[in-house]
């Protein structure tokens, strides 16, 4: 991986827009890896709105489940890939079967990110700023998502927490050579 930038924040915090603006700085081959599924009319409208906000410089790949395979496909094809979003992807996996090995899938994604030759901008919803979920499946999801966030943040060159469209710098300055150690 050339570089990893990790964006966290709540729903509607401006993560996606900021990811796209950051991605404009990384070469001509830009990919937006969308994990959302249009399972209802409202989500379909949100997806269409988000597509319209991206310039024609971006190629959109929609993959809700096999995200790790998409990273393999994009290797040597991309300069930058925005994955939007990690939390939604993991929730899709959990919806397939609540005993699905989402921890293993999250680890596979981390491994895939380490192996690619392009810059990754990972977007995810921070859900652990509130109460502990009341049911076991939600707690399991929150725990796995938290661990995934911690791992991404530790690998990242830069980490931002988005609030009301404002990026707050959490971490900056890790060089690419540090990523391989």
GROMACS .gro file of C-alpha atoms in nm:
model
  181
    1UNK     CA    1   0.000   0.000   0.000
    2UNK     CA    2   0.130   0.340  -0.089
    3UNK     CA    3  -0.067   0.523   0.176
    4UNK     CA    4  -0.371   0.469   0.398
    5UNK     CA    5  -0.599   0.752   0.503
    6UNK     CA    6  -0.876   0.661   0.746
    7UNK     CA    7  -1.190   0.873   0.794
    8UNK     CA    8  -1.429   0.815   1.083
    9UNK     CA    9  -1.743   0.998   1.183
   10UNK     CA   10  -2.115   0.977   1.229
   11UNK     CA   11  -2.379   0.946   0.961
   12UNK     CA   12  -2.396   1.263   0.753
   13UNK     CA   13  -2.072   1.401   0.897
   14UNK     CA   14  -1.914   1.467   0.557
   15UNK     CA   15  -1.683   1.164   0.544
   16UNK     CA   16  -1.760   1.067   0.185
   17UNK     CA   17  -1.724   1.418   0.046
   18UNK     CA   18  -1.395   1.467   0.227
   19UNK     CA   19  -1.266   1.129   0.106
   20UNK     CA   20  -1.338   1.228  -0.253
   21UNK     CA   21  -1.169   1.565  -0.209
   22UNK     CA   22  -0.858   1.394  -0.066
   23UNK     CA   23  -0.861   1.138  -0.345
   24UNK     CA   24  -0.841   1.407  -0.611
   25UNK     CA   25  -0.472   1.447  -0.515
   26UNK     CA   26  -0.364   1.092  -0.609
   27UNK     CA   27  -0.313   1.029  -0.980
   28UNK     CA   28  -0.558   0.985  -1.265
   29UNK     CA   29  -0.687   0.632  -1.191
   30UNK     CA   30  -0.949   0.696  -0.922
   31UNK     CA   31  -1.191   0.432  -0.799
   32UNK     CA   32  -1.481   0.463  -0.559
   33UNK     CA   33  -1.560   0.124  -0.403
   34UNK     CA   34  -1.918   0.156  -0.284
   35UNK     CA   35  -2.043  -0.099  -0.032
   36UNK     CA   36  -2.401   0.030  -0.002
   37UNK     CA   37  -2.689  -0.177  -0.133
   38UNK     CA   38  -3.008  -0.012  -0.258
   39UNK     CA   39  -3.240  -0.231  -0.050
   40UNK     CA   40  -3.506   0.040  -0.028
   41UNK     CA   41  -3.608   0.352  -0.219
   42UNK     CA   42  -3.448   0.596   0.026
   43UNK     CA   43  -3.111   0.421   0.008
   44UNK     CA   44  -3.134   0.409  -0.371
   45UNK     CA   45  -3.190   0.785  -0.375
   46UNK     CA   46  -2.893   0.843  -0.143
   47UNK     CA   47  -2.670   0.630  -0.366
   48UNK     CA   48  -2.779   0.823  -0.677
   49UNK     CA   49  -2.719   1.156  -0.500
   50UNK     CA   50  -2.370   1.048  -0.395
   51UNK     CA   51  -2.288   0.933  -0.749
   52UNK     CA   52  -2.381   1.278  -0.880
   53UNK     CA   53  -2.146   1.448  -0.633
   54UNK     CA   54  -1.841   1.266  -0.775
   55UNK     CA   55  -1.668   1.406  -1.082
   56UNK     CA   56  -1.632   1.200  -1.397
   57UNK     CA   57  -1.270   1.135  -1.289
   58UNK     CA   58  -1.400   0.857  -1.063
   59UNK     CA   59  -1.492   0.504  -1.164
   60UNK     CA   60  -1.750   0.354  -0.930
   61UNK     CA   61  -1.741  -0.014  -0.836
   62UNK     CA   62  -2.034  -0.141  -0.634
   63UNK     CA   63  -1.950  -0.436  -0.413
   64UNK     CA   64  -2.142  -0.499  -0.092
   65UNK     CA   65  -1.995  -0.838   0.000
   66UNK     CA   66  -1.671  -0.938  -0.178
   67UNK     CA   67  -1.475  -0.624  -0.098
   68UNK     CA   68  -1.148  -0.809  -0.051
   69UNK     CA   69  -1.181  -0.955  -0.404
   70UNK     CA   70  -1.238  -0.603  -0.538
   71UNK     CA   71  -0.910  -0.490  -0.383
   72UNK     CA   72  -0.733  -0.773  -0.564
   73UNK     CA   73  -0.894  -0.668  -0.894
   74UNK     CA   74  -0.793  -0.303  -0.843
   75UNK     CA   75  -0.427  -0.377  -0.777
   76UNK     CA   76  -0.216  -0.237  -1.064
   77UNK     CA   77  -0.528  -0.064  -1.202
   78UNK     CA   78  -0.574   0.217  -0.951
   79UNK     CA   79  -0.382   0.510  -0.811
   80UNK     CA   80  -0.634   0.569  -0.533
   81UNK     CA   81  -0.937   0.378  -0.403
   82UNK     CA   82  -1.196   0.520  -0.168
   83UNK     CA   83  -1.377   0.240   0.015
   84UNK     CA   84  -1.707   0.374   0.141
   85UNK     CA   85  -1.781   0.232   0.384
   86UNK     CA   86  -1.623  -0.033   0.605
   87UNK     CA   87  -1.897  -0.030   0.870
   88UNK     CA   88  -2.173  -0.078   0.611
   89UNK     CA   89  -1.978  -0.363   0.449
   90UNK     CA   90  -1.939  -0.546   0.781
   91UNK     CA   91  -2.309  -0.497   0.857
   92UNK     CA   92  -2.398  -0.655   0.520
   93UNK     CA   93  -2.189  -0.957   0.609
   94UNK     CA   94  -2.363  -0.986   0.944
   95UNK     CA   95  -2.704  -0.964   0.776
   96UNK     CA   96  -2.617  -1.260   0.552
   97UNK     CA   97  -2.582  -1.481   0.859
   98UNK     CA   98  -2.533  -1.371   1.215
   99UNK     CA   99  -2.268  -1.642   1.260
  100UNK     CA  100  -2.074  -1.523   0.953
  101UNK     CA  101  -1.705  -1.484   1.025
  102UNK     CA  102  -1.702  -1.105   0.997
  103UNK     CA  103  -1.390  -1.086   1.214
  104UNK     CA  104  -1.210  -1.305   0.961
  105UNK     CA  105  -1.339  -1.093   0.673
  106UNK     CA  106  -1.223  -0.776   0.848
  107UNK     CA  107  -0.877  -0.930   0.894
  108UNK     CA  108  -0.874  -1.032   0.525
  109UNK     CA  109  -0.954  -0.672   0.428
  110UNK     CA  110  -0.665  -0.543   0.641
  111UNK     CA  111  -0.433  -0.795   0.472
  112UNK     CA  112  -0.559  -0.691   0.127
  113UNK     CA  113  -0.502  -0.324   0.206
  114UNK     CA  114  -0.143  -0.401   0.308
  115UNK     CA  115  -0.076  -0.578  -0.025
  116UNK     CA  116  -0.212  -0.328  -0.277
  117UNK     CA  117   0.001  -0.084  -0.475
  118UNK     CA  118  -0.238   0.213  -0.453
  119UNK     CA  119  -0.343   0.468  -0.193
  120UNK     CA  120  -0.647   0.362   0.011
  121UNK     CA  121  -0.889   0.608   0.166
  122UNK     CA  122  -1.110   0.407   0.402
  123UNK     CA  123  -1.437   0.556   0.528
  124UNK     CA  124  -1.631   0.415   0.824
  125UNK     CA  125  -1.904   0.512   1.068
  126UNK     CA  126  -1.796   0.551   1.428
  127UNK     CA  127  -2.073   0.383   1.626
  128UNK     CA  128  -1.901   0.334   1.960
  129UNK     CA  129  -1.939   0.683   2.104
  130UNK     CA  130  -2.269   0.595   2.267
  131UNK     CA  131  -2.427   0.324   2.476
  132UNK     CA  132  -2.330  -0.043   2.468
  133UNK     CA  133  -2.577  -0.223   2.238
  134UNK     CA  134  -2.843  -0.422   2.420
  135UNK     CA  135  -2.840  -0.741   2.211
  136UNK     CA  136  -2.559  -0.993   2.151
  137UNK     CA  137  -2.544  -0.957   1.771
  138UNK     CA  138  -2.514  -0.578   1.790
  139UNK     CA  139  -2.247  -0.605   2.061
  140UNK     CA  140  -2.052  -0.852   1.847
  141UNK     CA  141  -2.075  -0.617   1.548
  142UNK     CA  142  -1.964  -0.318   1.758
  143UNK     CA  143  -1.670  -0.513   1.901
  144UNK     CA  144  -1.549  -0.633   1.559
  145UNK     CA  145  -1.597  -0.289   1.406
  146UNK     CA  146  -1.403  -0.131   1.695
  147UNK     CA  147  -1.114  -0.372   1.646
  148UNK     CA  148  -1.116  -0.308   1.271
  149UNK     CA  149  -1.111   0.068   1.334
  150UNK     CA  150  -0.818   0.035   1.575
  151UNK     CA  151  -0.621  -0.172   1.325
  152UNK     CA  152  -0.692   0.066   1.036
  153UNK     CA  153  -0.599   0.364   1.252
  154UNK     CA  154  -0.272   0.204   1.360
  155UNK     CA  155  -0.174   0.135   0.997
  156UNK     CA  156  -0.291   0.468   0.862
  157UNK     CA  157  -0.068   0.755   0.759
  158UNK     CA  158  -0.352   0.992   0.845
  159UNK     CA  159  -0.671   0.958   1.050
  160UNK     CA  160  -0.951   1.214   1.055
  161UNK     CA  161  -1.265   1.233   1.266
  162UNK     CA  162  -1.541   1.417   1.083
  163UNK     CA  163  -1.787   1.640   1.269
  164UNK     CA  164  -2.043   1.856   1.083
  165UNK     CA  165  -1.832   1.850   0.767
  166UNK     CA  166  -1.516   1.953   0.950
  167UNK     CA  167  -1.219   1.714   0.946
  168UNK     CA  168  -1.042   1.694   1.280
  169UNK     CA  169  -0.689   1.556   1.256
  170UNK     CA  170  -0.646   1.256   1.483
  171UNK     CA  171  -0.318   1.131   1.338
  172UNK     CA  172  -0.081   1.245   1.068
  173UNK     CA  173   0.272   1.187   0.950
  174UNK     CA  174   0.333   0.813   0.934
  175UNK     CA  175   0.558   0.752   0.636
  176UNK     CA  176   0.508   0.472   0.384
  177UNK     CA  177   0.832   0.301   0.493
  178UNK     CA  178   0.683   0.261   0.844
  179UNK     CA  179   0.390   0.066   0.698
  180UNK     CA  180   0.608  -0.223   0.591
  181UNK     CA  181   0.769  -0.284   0.927
   0.00000   0.00000   0.00000
